[in-house]
Coordinates of C-alpha atoms in Angstrom, one line a residue:
X1 CA -25.7 3.8 49.2
X2 CA -24.0 7.3 49.4
X3 CA -22.3 8.5 46.5
X4 CA -18.4 7.8 46.5
X5 CA -16.1 10.8 46.4
X6 CA -14.5 12.0 43.2
X7 CA -11.5 11.2 44.5
X8 CA -12.1 7.5 45.0
X9 CA -13.7 7.2 41.8
X10 CA -10.7 9.1 39.9
X11 CA -8.5 6.2 41.9
X12 CA -10.4 3.4 40.7
X13 CA -10.3 4.8 37.2
X14 CA -6.9 5.3 37.3
X15 CA -6.4 1.4 38.5
X16 CA -8.5 0.0 35.7
X17 CA -6.7 2.2 33.2
X18 CA -3.4 0.8 34.8
X19 CA -4.5 -3.0 34.5
X20 CA -5.6 -2.5 30.8
X21 CA -2.0 -0.9 30.0
X22 CA -0.5 -4.0 32.0
X23 CA -2.4 -6.4 30.0
X24 CA -1.9 -4.6 26.7
X25 CA 1.5 -5.1 27.4
X26 CA 1.3 -9.0 27.5
X27 CA 2.4 -10.7 24.5
X28 CA -0.1 -11.4 22.1
X29 CA -1.4 -14.9 22.0
X30 CA 0.0 -17.1 19.6
X31 CA -1.8 -19.0 17.1
X32 CA -2.0 -22.8 17.7
X33 CA 0.5 -25.4 16.2
X34 CA 1.0 -29.1 16.2
X35 CA 4.2 -28.7 18.3
X36 CA 2.4 -28.0 21.5
X37 CA -0.4 -26.2 23.1
X38 CA -1.3 -22.6 22.4
X39 CA -0.2 -19.6 24.5
X40 CA -3.0 -18.1 26.2
X41 CA -2.6 -14.7 27.5
X42 CA -3.7 -13.1 30.9
X43 CA -6.9 -11.7 29.7
X44 CA -7.9 -15.0 28.3
X45 CA -7.0 -16.7 31.5
X46 CA -9.0 -14.2 33.7
X47 CA -12.0 -14.4 31.5
X48 CA -11.7 -18.4 31.9
X49 CA -11.8 -17.5 35.9
X50 CA -14.6 -15.4 36.0
X51 CA -16.6 -18.1 34.1
X52 CA -16.2 -20.1 36.9
X53 CA -15.9 -24.3 36.2
X54 CA -17.2 -23.5 32.6
X55 CA -13.9 -21.3 32.3
X56 CA -12.0 -24.1 33.6
X57 CA -13.3 -26.4 31.0
X58 CA -12.6 -24.1 28.4
X59 CA -9.1 -23.4 29.4
X60 CA -8.4 -27.4 29.6
X61 CA -9.9 -27.8 25.9
X62 CA -7.6 -25.2 25.0
X63 CA -4.6 -26.5 26.4
X64 CA -5.4 -30.4 25.6
X65 CA -6.4 -29.9 22.0
X66 CA -5.1 -32.7 19.9
X67 CA -3.9 -34.4 23.3
X68 CA -6.9 -35.7 24.5
X69 CA -10.7 -36.4 23.5
X70 CA -13.8 -37.6 24.8
X71 CA -15.7 -39.9 22.4
X72 CA -19.3 -39.3 22.8
X73 CA -20.6 -42.9 21.7
X74 CA -18.8 -44.5 24.2
X75 CA -18.3 -42.3 27.0
X76 CA -14.8 -42.6 27.2
X77 CA -11.7 -40.7 27.3
X78 CA -8.6 -41.1 24.7
X79 CA -5.2 -39.9 24.8
X80 CA -2.5 -39.1 21.8
X81 CA 0.5 -41.3 22.2
X82 CA 2.3 -39.7 19.3
X83 CA 1.4 -41.8 16.4
X84 CA -2.6 -42.7 17.2
X85 CA -4.9 -42.4 19.8
X86 CA -5.4 -45.0 23.0
X87 CA -8.1 -45.5 25.3
X88 CA -7.3 -43.6 28.5
X89 CA -6.8 -46.8 30.7
X90 CA -4.8 -44.9 33.8
X91 CA -6.9 -41.8 33.7
X92 CA -4.2 -39.7 32.2
X93 CA -7.4 -37.2 31.0
X94 CA -7.3 -36.4 35.2
X95 CA -3.9 -35.6 35.3
X96 CA -4.2 -32.8 32.6
X97 CA -6.6 -30.8 34.9
X98 CA -3.1 -30.0 36.6
X99 CA -2.4 -28.2 33.5
X100 CA -5.0 -25.8 34.0
X101 CA -4.0 -25.3 37.8
X102 CA -0.4 -24.7 36.5
X103 CA -2.1 -21.8 34.0
X104 CA -3.9 -20.4 36.9
X105 CA -0.7 -20.4 39.0
X106 CA 1.4 -18.7 36.6
X107 CA -1.2 -16.0 37.1
X108 CA -0.5 -16.1 40.7
X109 CA 3.3 -15.8 39.6
X110 CA 2.8 -12.7 37.7
X111 CA 0.3 -11.1 40.1
X112 CA 2.5 -11.7 43.1
X113 CA 5.1 -8.8 42.4
X114 CA 2.5 -6.5 41.2
X115 CA 1.0 -6.8 45.0
X116 CA 4.6 -6.5 46.4
X117 CA 5.2 -3.5 43.9
X118 CA 1.9 -1.4 44.9
X119 CA 2.4 -2.1 48.7
X120 CA 5.8 -0.3 48.5
X121 CA 4.4 2.0 46.5
X122 CA 1.4 2.8 49.3
X123 CA 4.3 2.9 51.9
X124 CA 6.4 5.2 49.9
X125 CA 3.5 7.8 49.3
X126 CA 2.8 7.2 53.0
X127 CA 6.1 8.7 54.2
X128 CA 5.8 11.7 51.5
X129 CA 2.4 12.6 53.0
X130 CA 3.9 12.3 56.4
X131 CA 6.9 14.7 55.6
X132 CA 4.8 17.0 53.6
X133 CA 2.5 17.5 56.7
X134 CA 5.3 18.1 58.8
X135 CA 6.8 20.6 56.3
X136 CA 3.1 22.2 56.1
X137 CA 3.0 21.2 52.4
X138 CA -0.7 20.6 52.3
X139 CA -0.9 20.3 48.6
X140 CA 1.8 17.8 48.4
X141 CA 0.1 15.9 51.5
X142 CA -3.1 15.8 49.4
X143 CA -1.0 14.5 46.1
X144 CA 0.7 12.0 48.3
X145 CA -2.3 10.8 50.0
X146 CA -4.2 10.3 46.7
X147 CA -1.4 8.4 45.1
X148 CA -1.1 5.7 48.5
X149 CA -4.6 5.3 48.4
X150 CA -4.3 4.4 44.2
X151 CA -1.6 2.1 45.6
X152 CA -3.4 0.4 48.3
X153 CA -6.7 0.1 46.0
X154 CA -4.5 -2.0 43.5
X155 CA -3.0 -4.0 46.1
X156 CA -6.2 -5.0 47.3
X157 CA -7.6 -5.8 43.9
X158 CA -4.5 -7.8 42.8
X159 CA -4.6 -9.5 46.5
X160 CA -8.2 -10.6 45.8
X161 CA -7.8 -11.5 42.7
X162 CA -4.5 -13.9 43.8
X163 CA -6.9 -15.4 46.3
X164 CA -9.2 -16.1 43.1
X165 CA -6.7 -17.9 41.3
X166 CA -5.2 -19.9 44.6
X167 CA -8.7 -21.1 45.5
X168 CA -9.6 -22.2 42.1
X169 CA -6.4 -24.1 41.9
X170 CA -7.1 -25.9 45.2
X171 CA -10.7 -26.5 43.7
X172 CA -9.1 -28.3 40.7
X173 CA -6.9 -30.5 42.7
X174 CA -9.9 -32.1 44.4
X175 CA -11.6 -34.8 43.0
X176 CA -14.8 -33.1 42.4
X177 CA -13.4 -30.0 40.8
X178 CA -11.1 -32.4 38.5
X179 CA -14.1 -34.2 37.2
X180 CA -16.2 -30.9 36.7
X181 CA -13.4 -29.4 34.8
X182 CA -13.3 -32.5 32.8
X183 CA -17.0 -32.7 32.3
X184 CA -17.2 -28.9 31.1
X185 CA -14.3 -29.5 28.5
X186 CA -16.4 -31.6 26.3
X187 CA -19.8 -30.1 26.7
X188 CA -18.4 -26.2 25.3
X189 CA -19.7 -26.6 21.7
X190 CA -17.5 -26.7 18.7
X191 CA -14.5 -26.0 20.4
X192 CA -14.9 -28.7 23.0
X193 CA -12.8 -31.7 23.4
X194 CA -15.5 -34.1 22.2
X195 CA -15.7 -36.3 18.9
X196 CA -18.8 -38.5 18.3
X197 CA -16.8 -41.4 17.7
X198 CA -17.9 -42.2 13.9
X199 CA -14.7 -40.8 13.2
X200 CA -12.5 -43.2 14.8
X201 CA -10.8 -45.7 12.5
X202 CA -12.1 -44.4 9.0
X203 CA -8.9 -44.3 7.1
X204 CA -8.5 -47.4 5.2
X205 CA -5.3 -46.8 3.5
X206 CA -3.8 -45.6 6.7
X207 CA -1.7 -48.4 8.9
X208 CA -0.7 -47.0 12.3
X209 CA 2.4 -48.7 13.8
X210 CA 4.4 -48.1 17.0
X211 CA 6.9 -45.7 15.0
X212 CA 4.5 -44.0 12.9
X213 CA 1.6 -44.2 10.1
X214 CA 2.1 -46.4 6.9
X215 CA 0.4 -45.2 4.0
X216 CA -0.8 -48.1 2.1
X217 CA -0.8 -46.3 -1.0
X218 CA 2.9 -45.8 -1.0
X219 CA 4.5 -48.1 1.6
X220 CA 5.8 -44.9 3.1
X221 CA 6.2 -44.3 6.9
X222 CA 4.6 -41.0 7.8
X223 CA 4.1 -39.1 11.3
X224 CA 0.8 -39.7 13.0
X225 CA -1.8 -36.8 12.7
X226 CA -4.4 -36.7 15.5
X227 CA -6.9 -35.4 12.9
X228 CA -7.3 -38.9 11.6
X229 CA -8.4 -40.2 14.7
X230 CA -6.6 -43.7 14.1
X231 CA -7.1 -45.9 16.9
X232 CA -6.5 -49.4 16.4
X233 CA -2.8 -50.0 15.7
X234 CA -0.3 -52.5 14.9
X235 CA 2.0 -53.3 17.8
X236 CA 5.3 -53.6 16.1
X237 CA 7.6 -50.8 14.5
X238 CA 7.8 -50.7 10.6
X239 CA 11.0 -51.3 9.3
X240 CA 13.2 -49.3 7.1
X241 CA 12.4 -51.4 4.0
X242 CA 11.7 -49.2 0.9
X243 CA 14.4 -51.1 -1.1
X244 CA 12.4 -54.2 -0.5
X245 CA 8.9 -52.7 -0.8
X246 CA 9.7 -51.5 -4.6
X247 CA 11.8 -54.7 -5.8
X248 CA 11.1 -57.4 -3.3
X249 CA 14.6 -57.9 -2.8
X250 CA 16.8 -57.6 0.4
X251 CA 14.1 -59.2 2.6
X252 CA 15.1 -58.6 6.1
X253 CA 13.8 -62.5 7.2
X254 CA 13.9 -64.9 4.5
X255 CA 12.9 -68.0 6.8
X256 CA 9.4 -66.3 6.6
X257 CA 9.6 -66.2 2.9
X258 CA 10.8 -69.7 2.9
X259 CA 7.9 -70.8 5.2
X260 CA 5.0 -69.7 3.2
X261 CA 6.5 -70.8 0.0
X262 CA 6.9 -74.4 1.9
X263 CA 3.3 -74.5 3.1
X264 CA 1.8 -73.6 -0.3
X265 CA 3.9 -76.6 -1.9
X266 CA 6.2 -73.9 -3.8
X267 CA 3.5 -73.3 -6.4
X268 CA 4.4 -69.6 -7.2
X269 CA 1.0 -68.5 -8.7
X270 CA -0.6 -69.8 -5.3
X271 CA 2.1 -67.9 -3.2
X272 CA 1.8 -64.8 -5.1
X273 CA -1.8 -64.9 -5.0
X274 CA -2.0 -65.6 -1.2
X275 CA 0.6 -62.6 -0.8
X276 CA -1.9 -60.1 -2.4
X277 CA -4.9 -61.5 -0.7
X278 CA -3.3 -60.9 2.7
X279 CA -1.9 -57.4 1.4
X280 CA -5.3 -56.4 0.6
X281 CA -6.7 -57.9 4.1
X282 CA -4.4 -55.3 6.0
X283 CA -6.2 -52.3 4.3
X284 CA -9.8 -51.1 6.2
X285 CA -11.3 -51.6 2.3
X286 CA -14.6 -54.2 1.5
X287 CA -14.0 -53.8 -2.4
X288 CA -12.9 -57.5 -2.5
X289 CA -15.8 -59.4 -1.7
X290 CA -14.2 -62.9 -0.7
X291 CA -14.0 -65.4 2.3
X292 CA -11.0 -67.4 1.9
X293 CA -11.2 -70.6 3.4
X294 CA -8.0 -72.3 4.7
X295 CA -8.6 -76.1 4.7
X296 CA -6.1 -78.9 5.9
X297 CA -5.9 -81.2 8.7
X298 CA -3.5 -80.2 11.5
X299 CA 0.1 -79.4 11.9
X300 CA 0.0 -78.3 8.2
X301 CA 1.4 -74.8 9.1
X302 CA -1.9 -72.7 8.3
X303 CA -1.9 -72.1 11.9
X304 CA 1.5 -70.9 12.5
X305 CA 0.9 -68.7 9.5
X306 CA -2.3 -67.2 10.6
X307 CA -1.1 -66.9 14.4
X308 CA 2.1 -64.9 13.1
X309 CA 0.1 -62.3 11.1
X310 CA -2.3 -61.8 14.0
X311 CA 0.7 -61.2 16.1
X312 CA 2.1 -58.9 13.7
X313 CA -1.3 -57.0 13.2
X314 CA -2.2 -57.0 17.2
X315 CA -5.8 -55.4 17.8
X316 CA -6.4 -55.0 13.9
X317 CA -6.7 -58.9 13.5
X318 CA -9.3 -60.3 15.6
X319 CA -10.9 -64.0 16.3
X320 CA -14.3 -64.5 15.9
X321 CA -16.3 -67.7 17.1
X322 CA -17.4 -70.0 14.3
X323 CA -20.8 -69.5 15.5
X324 CA -21.2 -66.0 13.8
X325 CA -21.0 -67.8 10.4
X326 CA -22.8 -71.1 11.0
X327 CA -26.6 -71.8 11.1
X328 CA -28.3 -71.7 14.4
X329 CA -31.4 -73.3 15.5
X330 CA -32.2 -70.3 17.9
X331 CA -31.8 -67.0 16.0
X332 CA -30.9 -64.1 18.1
X333 CA -33.4 -61.4 18.6
X334 CA -32.8 -58.3 16.5
X335 CA -33.2 -56.4 19.5
X336 CA -30.8 -57.6 21.8
X337 CA -27.1 -56.1 22.1
X338 CA -24.7 -57.5 19.5
X339 CA -21.1 -57.7 21.0
X340 CA -19.7 -60.2 18.5
X341 CA -20.5 -57.2 15.5
X342 CA -19.6 -54.8 17.7
X343 CA -16.3 -56.2 18.1
X344 CA -15.4 -56.1 14.4
X345 CA -15.5 -52.2 14.5
X346 CA -12.3 -51.1 13.2
X347 CA -10.8 -54.9 12.5
X348 CA -8.9 -55.4 9.4
X349 CA -8.0 -59.1 9.6
X350 CA -10.7 -61.3 11.0
X351 CA -10.6 -65.2 11.4
X352 CA -13.2 -67.9 12.0
X353 CA -11.3 -71.2 12.8
X354 CA -11.9 -74.6 13.2
X355 CA -15.8 -75.7 12.4
X356 CA -16.9 -78.7 13.6
X357 CA -17.0 -81.7 11.5
X358 CA -20.6 -81.3 9.4
X359 CA -21.8 -78.2 10.8
X360 CA -23.1 -75.8 7.5
X361 CA -22.5 -72.2 7.1
X362 CA -25.0 -69.8 6.9
X363 CA -25.1 -68.1 3.7
X364 CA -26.7 -65.1 5.0
X365 CA -24.3 -64.6 7.9
X366 CA -21.1 -64.9 5.6
X367 CA -22.7 -62.7 3.0
X368 CA -23.1 -60.2 5.6
X369 CA -19.6 -60.2 7.1
X370 CA -17.7 -60.2 3.8
X371 CA -20.2 -57.2 2.0
X372 CA -19.6 -53.5 2.0
X373 CA -23.1 -52.9 3.5
X374 CA -23.3 -50.9 6.7
X375 CA -23.5 -52.7 9.7
X376 CA -25.7 -52.0 12.6
X377 CA -24.9 -53.2 16.1
X378 CA -25.1 -52.3 19.8
X379 CA -22.7 -52.9 22.7
X380 CA -24.1 -54.6 25.8
X381 CA -23.8 -51.6 27.8
X382 CA -24.8 -49.2 24.9
X383 CA -28.4 -47.7 25.2
X384 CA -28.5 -47.2 21.2
X385 CA -27.7 -48.7 18.2
X386 CA -24.9 -47.6 15.8
X387 CA -24.1 -47.9 12.2
X388 CA -20.6 -48.4 10.9
X389 CA -18.8 -49.6 7.8
X390 CA -17.0 -52.8 7.7
X391 CA -13.4 -52.5 7.5
X392 CA -12.5 -56.2 7.9
X393 CA -11.5 -59.1 5.6
X394 CA -12.9 -62.5 6.7
X395 CA -10.9 -65.7 6.7
X396 CA -11.9 -69.3 7.9
X397 CA -9.4 -71.8 8.5
X398 CA -10.7 -75.1 9.5
X399 CA -9.7 -78.9 9.2
X400 CA -13.1 -79.9 7.3
X401 CA -15.0 -78.5 4.9
X402 CA -18.2 -76.7 6.6
X403 CA -21.4 -77.9 4.6
X404 CA -23.4 -75.2 2.6
X405 CA -20.4 -73.3 1.1
X406 CA -21.7 -73.4 -2.2
X407 CA -25.7 -73.7 -2.0
X408 CA -26.0 -69.9 -2.5
X409 CA -24.9 -68.5 -5.8
X410 CA -23.6 -65.3 -4.1
X411 CA -21.8 -67.0 -1.4
X412 CA -20.3 -69.4 -4.5
X413 CA -18.6 -66.1 -6.1
X414 CA -17.0 -65.0 -2.8
X415 CA -15.6 -68.1 -2.3
X416 CA -11.6 -69.1 -2.0
X417 CA -10.5 -72.2 -1.4
X418 CA -6.9 -72.7 -0.4
X419 CA -5.8 -76.2 0.4
X420 CA -2.6 -76.8 2.9
X421 CA -2.0 -80.6 2.3
X422 CA 1.5 -80.8 4.1
X423 CA 1.8 -82.7 7.8
X424 CA 4.8 -81.6 10.0
X425 CA 5.8 -84.2 11.9
X426 CA 9.0 -85.1 14.1
X427 CA 10.2 -88.2 11.8
X428 CA 8.9 -87.7 8.4
X429 CA 10.7 -91.2 7.2
X430 CA 8.8 -93.0 9.5
X431 CA 5.3 -91.3 8.9
X432 CA 5.9 -92.0 5.1
X433 CA 6.6 -96.0 5.9
X434 CA 3.5 -96.1 7.6
X435 CA 1.3 -94.1 5.3
X436 CA 2.7 -94.5 1.9
X437 CA 0.1 -93.3 -0.3
X438 CA 0.8 -90.1 1.1
X439 CA 4.4 -90.2 1.9
X440 CA 5.2 -86.8 -0.1
X441 CA 3.1 -84.7 2.5
X442 CA 5.3 -85.2 5.5
X443 CA 7.6 -82.8 6.8
X444 CA 10.5 -82.3 9.5
X445 CA 8.6 -80.2 12.3
X446 CA 10.8 -77.2 13.4
X447 CA 9.7 -76.4 17.0
X448 CA 11.8 -73.5 17.3
X449 CA 10.0 -71.5 14.3
X450 CA 6.9 -70.1 15.9
X451 CA 9.3 -68.3 17.9
X452 CA 11.4 -66.9 15.3
X453 CA 8.5 -65.8 13.3
X454 CA 7.3 -64.0 16.5
X455 CA 10.9 -62.4 17.1
X456 CA 10.8 -61.0 13.4
X457 CA 7.2 -59.5 13.2
X458 CA 8.3 -55.9 11.6
X459 CA 9.5 -57.9 8.8
X460 CA 6.1 -60.2 8.4
X461 CA 4.6 -56.3 8.4
X462 CA 6.7 -55.2 6.1
X463 CA 5.6 -58.5 4.0
X464 CA 2.2 -57.7 4.3
X465 CA 2.7 -54.1 3.0
X466 CA 4.6 -55.1 0.0
X467 CA 1.5 -57.7 -0.6
X468 CA -0.5 -54.7 -0.4
X469 CA 1.1 -52.5 -2.7
X470 CA 1.3 -56.0 -5.4
X471 CA -2.4 -56.4 -4.9
X472 CA -3.1 -52.7 -6.0
X473 CA -0.6 -53.4 -9.0
X474 CA -2.1 -56.9 -10.2
X475 CA -5.4 -57.4 -8.5
X476 CA -6.8 -60.3 -6.8
X477 CA -7.7 -63.1 -9.7
X478 CA -7.3 -66.7 -8.2
X479 CA -5.0 -69.0 -9.9
X480 CA -6.2 -71.9 -11.7
X481 CA -5.6 -74.8 -9.0
X482 CA -7.5 -72.4 -6.4
X483 CA -10.4 -71.8 -9.3
X484 CA -10.2 -75.7 -9.7
X485 CA -10.6 -76.7 -6.1
X486 CA -13.7 -74.2 -5.9
X487 CA -15.2 -76.1 -8.7
X488 CA -14.5 -79.2 -6.9
X489 CA -16.3 -78.1 -4.1
X490 CA -19.4 -76.9 -5.4
X491 CA -19.6 -80.2 -7.4
X492 CA -19.3 -82.2 -4.2
X493 CA -22.2 -80.1 -2.6
X494 CA -24.5 -80.3 -5.7
X495 CA -26.5 -83.2 -3.8
X496 CA -28.7 -83.1 -6.9
X497 CA -26.3 -83.6 -9.8
X498 CA -24.5 -86.6 -7.4
X499 CA -28.0 -88.2 -7.3
X500 CA -28.4 -88.0 -10.9
X501 CA -24.9 -89.0 -12.0
X502 CA -25.3 -91.9 -9.4
X503 CA -28.3 -93.4 -9.6
X504 CA -30.1 -92.3 -13.0
X505 CA -29.9 -92.5 -16.4
X506 CA -30.6 -89.3 -18.5
X507 CA -29.6 -90.5 -21.8
X508 CA -32.8 -91.3 -23.3
X509 CA -35.1 -88.1 -23.9
X510 CA -38.0 -90.5 -24.2
X511 CA -37.9 -91.4 -20.4
X512 CA -40.1 -89.6 -18.1
X513 CA -40.9 -89.4 -14.4
X514 CA -43.3 -87.8 -12.1
X515 CA -41.6 -85.0 -9.9
X516 CA -43.2 -86.5 -6.6
X517 CA -41.1 -89.8 -7.7
X518 CA -37.9 -87.7 -8.5
X519 CA -38.1 -86.2 -5.2
X520 CA -38.9 -89.2 -3.3
X521 CA -36.2 -91.1 -4.7
X522 CA -33.7 -88.2 -4.3
X523 CA -34.7 -88.1 -0.5
X524 CA -33.8 -91.6 0.1
X525 CA -30.8 -91.4 -1.6
X526 CA -29.7 -88.1 0.5
X527 CA -30.5 -90.1 3.4
X528 CA -28.4 -92.9 2.8
X529 CA -25.3 -90.8 1.3
X530 CA -25.6 -87.5 2.7
X531 CA -27.4 -87.0 6.2
X532 CA -29.0 -89.7 7.7
X533 CA -30.7 -87.6 10.1
X534 CA -34.8 -88.1 10.3
X535 CA -35.7 -84.7 10.4
X536 CA -34.8 -83.9 7.1
X537 CA -33.1 -80.8 8.5
X538 CA -30.5 -80.5 5.5
X539 CA -32.6 -81.8 2.8
X540 CA -33.1 -79.5 -0.2
X541 CA -36.7 -78.7 -0.4
X542 CA -39.2 -79.8 -3.2
X543 CA -39.0 -76.2 -4.5
X544 CA -34.9 -76.1 -4.7
X545 CA -34.8 -79.6 -6.4
X546 CA -37.0 -78.5 -9.1
X547 CA -35.6 -75.3 -9.6
X548 CA -32.1 -77.1 -10.0
X549 CA -33.9 -79.6 -12.4
X550 CA -35.1 -76.7 -14.5
X551 CA -31.4 -75.3 -14.2
X552 CA -30.3 -78.6 -15.3
X553 CA -32.1 -78.3 -18.5
X554 CA -34.9 -81.1 -18.2
X555 CA -37.9 -80.4 -19.8
X556 CA -41.4 -80.6 -17.9
X557 CA -44.6 -80.8 -18.4
X558 CA -46.8 -79.0 -15.8
X559 CA -50.4 -79.7 -16.9
X560 CA -51.7 -82.0 -14.2
X561 CA -48.9 -83.9 -12.3
X562 CA -45.9 -82.2 -12.9
X563 CA -43.7 -84.7 -15.2
X564 CA -39.8 -84.3 -16.1
X565 CA -38.4 -85.9 -19.2
X566 CA -35.2 -87.6 -19.9
X567 CA -34.7 -89.0 -16.3
X568 CA -34.8 -92.7 -15.3
X569 CA -33.7 -93.8 -11.7
X570 CA -31.5 -96.9 -12.2
X571 CA -30.8 -97.8 -8.6
X572 CA -33.2 -100.3 -7.6
X573 CA -32.5 -99.9 -4.0
X574 CA -33.9 -96.8 -4.2
X575 CA -37.3 -97.6 -5.9
X576 CA -37.5 -100.2 -3.4
X577 CA -37.5 -97.6 -0.7
X578 CA -34.1 -98.6 0.2

């Protein structure tokens, strides 16, 4: 390639110096603030243009910081609604690519006057050169032609740059171009729009609502912050209720408090406890390892109460299938997907409802669902398992007592047993005459109550937040009646204790029995009174019965055949084999 004339080299140098001077005259790049995207100067935009599709992604990441994010774990986009993050179900992230195109078009608008000015300058210098030539001014003609060449080079360069911007805009407005821009935006390193996903819903003291985020430590409504990565949110506004939160007065919907009081028989200690329990449940904490069991036949108000709270909490509340906490004949493979466990991610208020009569709760499953241990699970379409910290409180509401609630000591320590004895009927007087022994449990049904409750969900939410504040102040110690109900249930499931009480004499320390005879008689009694299935699936094992006898203080002799002292079967039907 031949060497360029020195005057052309000088022109290029002058043009480059002019370009740098123009860019230096642009306003400096402003620091990012939470009020909007950063101001990006022409130098940065041009650098993104030169970096091709990766540059488009860099530009999108700078423009959309704290507006959209890409979750690597789930391969999905989310967008910031001003309070919390939401799934990008409408592909709003694709629309954001137009912002990159707009930045490039801004540069087109900036460059176009420069092109016109350079062209005008070239024409002016051409005219001067012609005039100098006609007048014989050789020196003036050379200077004018040099200036015209410089202006022509500038116009050509700016024109090429404008074409590059417009071509990039056209590409970004294609499906493929938009897709590539989005993909690069979450693959450019630390400044990308990507998060792993472990950051989501990990703020247990924050409760996102429609109009802001409630700090559950204080009850104050705060603006949402993108960096908290809150996703699962309450679907209602949090009302202006600071007076109520602090004093308990001026509650905006008294029928809710009246309803809660009535279904708990107006027992103030139970009502206060339930209020604190529900308040605790809206945190993402698992410090209180309870399983609250709400028991009572249908139409007693508990379903209306739970459904109203679920409606107030939206996706923060979740209903699981009872099978998740019941014993299963065919346990699921640990290698398979666990959509049921994944559905608990980020939830706070979790309900298992209506187990069938006679079904037995799995102590291991319940302990897993009510503990604080890390959960390992995998969604059906995910390749890898993830670990996450539980954030939910488990409630069981049912008409019948599931068997097995107290057979495990650790499970017994977690059990809260809350009775709902009332029955809401059309005509309480008629029902009372038909059932005089239970006349006091019948109440007049109010068909419009559920609708009125749903119309006042913001105040139900306020009631829950006050319950949370009361829990922080007073803790969660069950009242005497709930403790008594738990003990009654424990006794009802102590089948060996029932056998001894109803069919044995333990008053004479000189009485004795071989353990094999004790167990044989207990098995017959168990089949007659507890479970008549011949497979003895729920019959306590010999080992468990022996351990129970030891715990109850019976002395034994392990020499030869095991003998227990101080016990004698008195039920002749058992001795004869039933």
